[in-house]
Coordinates of C-alpha atoms and ligand atoms in Angstrom, one line a residue:
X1 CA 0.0 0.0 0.0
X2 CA 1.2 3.2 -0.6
X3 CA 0.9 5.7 1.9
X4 CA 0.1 9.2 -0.4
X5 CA -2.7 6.9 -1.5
X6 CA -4.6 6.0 1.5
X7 CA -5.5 9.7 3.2
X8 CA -8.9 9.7 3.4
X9 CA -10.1 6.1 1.7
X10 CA -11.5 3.4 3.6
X11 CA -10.1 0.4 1.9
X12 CA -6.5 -1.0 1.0
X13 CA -6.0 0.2 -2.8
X14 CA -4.7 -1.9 -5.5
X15 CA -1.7 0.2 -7.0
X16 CA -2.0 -0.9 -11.1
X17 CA 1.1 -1.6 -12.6
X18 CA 0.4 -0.7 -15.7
X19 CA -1.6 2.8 -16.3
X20 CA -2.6 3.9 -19.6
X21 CA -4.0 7.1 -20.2
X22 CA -5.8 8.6 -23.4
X23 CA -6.1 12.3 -22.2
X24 CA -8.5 13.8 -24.5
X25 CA -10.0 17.0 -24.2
X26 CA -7.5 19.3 -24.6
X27 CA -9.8 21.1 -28.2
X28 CA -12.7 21.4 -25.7
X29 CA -11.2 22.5 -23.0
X30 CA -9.4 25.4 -25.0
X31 CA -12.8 26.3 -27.0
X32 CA -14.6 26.6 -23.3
X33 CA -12.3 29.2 -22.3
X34 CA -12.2 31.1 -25.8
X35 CA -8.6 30.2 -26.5
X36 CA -7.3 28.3 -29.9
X37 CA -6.8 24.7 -29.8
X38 CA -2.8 24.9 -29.7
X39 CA -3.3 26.4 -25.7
X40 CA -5.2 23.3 -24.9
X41 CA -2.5 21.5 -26.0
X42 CA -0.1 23.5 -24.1
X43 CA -1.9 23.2 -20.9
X44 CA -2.3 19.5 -21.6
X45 CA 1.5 19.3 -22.1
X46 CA 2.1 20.8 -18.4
X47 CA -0.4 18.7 -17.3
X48 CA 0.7 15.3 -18.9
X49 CA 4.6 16.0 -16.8
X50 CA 2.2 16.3 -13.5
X51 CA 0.8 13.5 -14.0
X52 CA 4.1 11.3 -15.4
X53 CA 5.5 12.9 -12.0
X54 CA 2.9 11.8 -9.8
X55 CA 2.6 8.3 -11.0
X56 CA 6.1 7.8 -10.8
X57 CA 6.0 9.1 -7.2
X58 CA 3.0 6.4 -6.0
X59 CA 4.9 3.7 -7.6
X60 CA 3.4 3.1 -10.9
X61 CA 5.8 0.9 -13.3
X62 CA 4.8 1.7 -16.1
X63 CA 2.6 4.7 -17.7
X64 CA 1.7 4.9 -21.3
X65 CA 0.1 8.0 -22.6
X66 CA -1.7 8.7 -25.8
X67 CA -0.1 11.7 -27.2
X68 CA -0.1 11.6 -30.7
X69 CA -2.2 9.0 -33.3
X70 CA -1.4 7.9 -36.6
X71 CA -4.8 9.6 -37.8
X72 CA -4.1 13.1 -35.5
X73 CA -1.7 13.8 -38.5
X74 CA -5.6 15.2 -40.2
X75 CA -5.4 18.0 -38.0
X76 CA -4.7 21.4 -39.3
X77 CA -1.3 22.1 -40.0
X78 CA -1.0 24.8 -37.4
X79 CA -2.2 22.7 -34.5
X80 CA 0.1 19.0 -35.7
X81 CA 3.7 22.0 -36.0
X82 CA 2.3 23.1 -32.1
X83 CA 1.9 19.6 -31.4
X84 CA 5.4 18.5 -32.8
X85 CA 6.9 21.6 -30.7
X86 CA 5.4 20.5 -27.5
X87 CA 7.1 17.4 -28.1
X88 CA 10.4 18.7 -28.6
X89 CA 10.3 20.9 -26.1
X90 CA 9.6 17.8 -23.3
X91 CA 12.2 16.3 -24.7
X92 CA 15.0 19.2 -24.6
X93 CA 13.7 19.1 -21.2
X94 CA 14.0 15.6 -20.2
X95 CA 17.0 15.7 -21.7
X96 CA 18.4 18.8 -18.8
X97 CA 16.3 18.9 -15.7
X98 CA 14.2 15.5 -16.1
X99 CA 18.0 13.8 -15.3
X100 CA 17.0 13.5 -11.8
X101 CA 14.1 12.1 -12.3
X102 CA 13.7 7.7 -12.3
X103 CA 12.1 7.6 -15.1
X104 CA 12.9 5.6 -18.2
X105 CA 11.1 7.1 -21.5
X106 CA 10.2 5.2 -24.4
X107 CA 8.2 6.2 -27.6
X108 CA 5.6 3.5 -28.9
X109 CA 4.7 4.5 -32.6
X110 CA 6.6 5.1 -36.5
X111 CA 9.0 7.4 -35.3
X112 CA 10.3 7.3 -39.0
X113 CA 7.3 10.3 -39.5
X114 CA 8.8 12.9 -37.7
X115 CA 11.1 15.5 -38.3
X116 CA 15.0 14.4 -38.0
X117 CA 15.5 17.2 -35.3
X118 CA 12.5 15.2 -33.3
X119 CA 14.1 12.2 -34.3
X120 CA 17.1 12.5 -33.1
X121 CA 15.5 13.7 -29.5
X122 CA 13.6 10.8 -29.0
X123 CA 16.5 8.7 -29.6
X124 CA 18.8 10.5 -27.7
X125 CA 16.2 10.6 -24.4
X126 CA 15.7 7.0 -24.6
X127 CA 19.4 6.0 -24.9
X128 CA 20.0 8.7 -21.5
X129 CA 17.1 7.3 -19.7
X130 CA 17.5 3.4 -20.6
X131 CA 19.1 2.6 -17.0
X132 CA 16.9 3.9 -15.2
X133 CA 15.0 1.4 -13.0
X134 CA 12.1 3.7 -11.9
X135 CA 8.8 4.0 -14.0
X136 CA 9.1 3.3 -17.6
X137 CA 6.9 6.3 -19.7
X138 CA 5.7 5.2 -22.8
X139 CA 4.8 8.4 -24.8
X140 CA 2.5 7.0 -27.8
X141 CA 3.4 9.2 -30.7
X142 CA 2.4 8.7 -34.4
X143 CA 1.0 5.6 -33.1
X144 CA -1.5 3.3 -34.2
X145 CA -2.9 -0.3 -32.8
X146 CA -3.5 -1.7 -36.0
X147 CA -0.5 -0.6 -37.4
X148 CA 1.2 -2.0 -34.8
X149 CA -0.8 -4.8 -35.4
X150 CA 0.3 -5.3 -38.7
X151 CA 4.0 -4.7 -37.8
X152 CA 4.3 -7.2 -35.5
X153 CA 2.5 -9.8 -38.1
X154 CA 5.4 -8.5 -40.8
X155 CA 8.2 -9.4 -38.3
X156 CA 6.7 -12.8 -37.5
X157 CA 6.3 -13.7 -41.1
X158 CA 10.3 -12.3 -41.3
X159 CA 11.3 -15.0 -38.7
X160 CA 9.1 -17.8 -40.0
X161 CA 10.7 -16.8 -44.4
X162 CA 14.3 -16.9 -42.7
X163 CA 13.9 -20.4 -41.3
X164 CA 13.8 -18.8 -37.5
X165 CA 10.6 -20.1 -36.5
X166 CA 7.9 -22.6 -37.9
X167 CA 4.0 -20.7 -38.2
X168 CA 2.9 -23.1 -35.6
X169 CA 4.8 -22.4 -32.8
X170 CA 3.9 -18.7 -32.7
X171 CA 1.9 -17.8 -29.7
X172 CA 0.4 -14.7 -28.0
X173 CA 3.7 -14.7 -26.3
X174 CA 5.4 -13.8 -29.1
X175 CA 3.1 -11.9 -31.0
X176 CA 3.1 -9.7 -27.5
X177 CA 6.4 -9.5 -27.8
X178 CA 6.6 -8.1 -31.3
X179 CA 4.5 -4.4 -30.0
X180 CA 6.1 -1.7 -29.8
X181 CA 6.1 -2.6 -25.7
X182 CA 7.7 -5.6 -26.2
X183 CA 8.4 -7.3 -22.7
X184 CA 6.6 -5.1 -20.8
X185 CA 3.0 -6.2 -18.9
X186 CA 0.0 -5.4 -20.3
X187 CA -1.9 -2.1 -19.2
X188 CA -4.6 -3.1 -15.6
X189 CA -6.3 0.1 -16.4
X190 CA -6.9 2.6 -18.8
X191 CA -8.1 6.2 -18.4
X192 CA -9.7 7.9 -20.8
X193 CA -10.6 12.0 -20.2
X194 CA -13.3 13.8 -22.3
X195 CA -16.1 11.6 -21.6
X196 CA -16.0 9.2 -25.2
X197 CA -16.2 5.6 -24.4
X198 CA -13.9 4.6 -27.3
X199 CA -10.3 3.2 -27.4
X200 CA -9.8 5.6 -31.2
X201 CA -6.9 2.6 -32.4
X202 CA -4.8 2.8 -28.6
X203 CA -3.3 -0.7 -27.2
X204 CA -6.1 -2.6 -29.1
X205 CA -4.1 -5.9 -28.4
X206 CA -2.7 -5.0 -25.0
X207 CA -6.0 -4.1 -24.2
X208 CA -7.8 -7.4 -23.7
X209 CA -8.5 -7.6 -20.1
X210 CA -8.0 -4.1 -18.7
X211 CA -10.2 -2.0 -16.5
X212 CA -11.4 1.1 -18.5
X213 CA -12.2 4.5 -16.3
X214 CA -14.0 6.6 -18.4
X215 CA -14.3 10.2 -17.1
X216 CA -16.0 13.6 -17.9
X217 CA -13.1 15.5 -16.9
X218 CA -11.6 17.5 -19.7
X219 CA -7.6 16.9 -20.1
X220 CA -6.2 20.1 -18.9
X221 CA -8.1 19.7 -16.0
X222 CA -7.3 16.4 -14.9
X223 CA -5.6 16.4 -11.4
X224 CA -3.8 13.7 -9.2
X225 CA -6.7 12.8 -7.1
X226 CA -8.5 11.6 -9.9
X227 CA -5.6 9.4 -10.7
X228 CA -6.2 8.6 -6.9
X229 CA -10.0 8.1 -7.8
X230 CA -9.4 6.2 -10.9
X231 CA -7.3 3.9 -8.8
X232 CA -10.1 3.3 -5.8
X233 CA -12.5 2.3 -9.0
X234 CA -10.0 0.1 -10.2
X235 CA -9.3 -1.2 -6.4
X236 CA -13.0 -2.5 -6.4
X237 CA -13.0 -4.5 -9.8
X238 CA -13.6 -7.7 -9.9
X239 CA -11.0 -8.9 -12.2
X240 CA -12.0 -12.7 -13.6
X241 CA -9.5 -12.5 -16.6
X242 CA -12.4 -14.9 -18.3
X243 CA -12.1 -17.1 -15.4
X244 CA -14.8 -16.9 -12.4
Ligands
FPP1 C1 -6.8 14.9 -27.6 O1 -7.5 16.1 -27.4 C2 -5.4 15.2 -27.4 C3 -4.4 15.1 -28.4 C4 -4.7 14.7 -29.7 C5 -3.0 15.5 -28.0 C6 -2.6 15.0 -26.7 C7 -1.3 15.7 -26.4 C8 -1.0 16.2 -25.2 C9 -1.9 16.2 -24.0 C10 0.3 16.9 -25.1 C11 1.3 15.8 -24.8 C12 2.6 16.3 -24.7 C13 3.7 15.6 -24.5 C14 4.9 16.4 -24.3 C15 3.7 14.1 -24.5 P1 -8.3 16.8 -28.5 O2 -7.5 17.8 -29.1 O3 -8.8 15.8 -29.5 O4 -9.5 17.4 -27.7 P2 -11.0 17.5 -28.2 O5 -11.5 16.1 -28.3 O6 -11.6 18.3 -27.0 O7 -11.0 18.3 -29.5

């Protein structure tokens, strides 16, 4: 149990290992105040390192956050170059000041999209941050669950032409292992802000048998205690995994 989360609630939580967050909301929340779009984003951005920070501090393993889809590329041109800046500029500064944190970064998606500036950034971040043993943040970015899909059915079909593997030894074991998160465990809950009760093409295989928390909260204004309320909802599932 730990402590930061039990002020105030009755019961022992469960801490999830694996959160994943979809944080949508940040066009509304920008509209509501009369602001463009690219300000949503902006706040979203400050609020997305709150959040990274927090969940590293109550002991969350791993965090993956939706922060850029394979269709969000559709957008305007304005608001996917303020998108692409917020991005770089996290980077630049987990690069500097994020060095103390325990956090070990990794971007799911086709990196191969971006710019060679942003590039070059994500690679660099996640060769500084691969020894770290804290919480692994998986920032989703140009990413894509059927893509990934199909990727990880390309490099299976690789192994099996080159002799590597026969077709009927491949199990879900593998196939897992072939996602963009490779070894890592599959996410216990998901969060999505904004109110839509749709995954929109995030973790569609990963996905199978986690606890969704769906809430009306706009991104920007998503705070730490609901990631403390999303964990007490998760705390009282009854998870079967198709068993009874
Ligand atoms: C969905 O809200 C949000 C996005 C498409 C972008 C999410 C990106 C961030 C929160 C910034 C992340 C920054 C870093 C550094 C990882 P929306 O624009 O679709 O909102 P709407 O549904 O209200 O229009």
């Amino acid at each position: 149990m730990i402590p930061i989360l039990k002020k105030n609630r009755k019961k022992e939580l469960i801490l999830p290992k694996h959160i994943a967050i979809i944080m949508d909301g940040n066009g509304r929340w920008a509209k509501k105040k009369a602001l463009p779009r690219t300000a949503g984003h902006t706040f979203g951005a400050s609020n997305f390192k709150t959040i990274a920070k927090y969940c590293s501090k109550i002991g969350v393993k791993y965090l993956t956050v939706y922060a850029f889809s394979t269709e969000n590329w559709k957008r305007p041109e304005e608001e996917v170059n303020s998108l692409m800046l917020l991005f770089k500029e996290y980077l630049k500064e987990a690069l500097s000041d994020f060095q103390d944190e325990n956090i070990r970064v990794k971007v799911l998606g086709d990196k191969s999209a971006f710019s060679e500036e942003l590039q070059e950034l994500i690679l660099n971040v996640e060769e500084a941050s691969k020894n770290k043993d804290g919480m692994v943040l998986n920032i989703a970015m140009n990413y894509g669950a059927r893509s990934e899909i199909i990727r990880a059915v390309k490099l299976l079909v690789n192994e099996v032409q080159s002799g590597n593997i026969s077709i009927d030894s491949i199990t879900e074991e593998m196939f897992s292992k072939k996602m963009y998160t490779e070894d890592q465990p599959d996410p216990d809950l998901i969060i999505r802000t904004g109110g839509e009760y749709r995954l929109s093409n995030f973790l569609l295989w990963q996905s199978a048998y986690s606890e969704y928390v769906i809430l009306n909260v706009l991104w920007p204004d998503f705070k730490t205690k609901d990631i403390d309320d999303a964990i007490e909802k998760y705390s009282n599932r009854n998870r079967r995994f198709g068993g009874i």
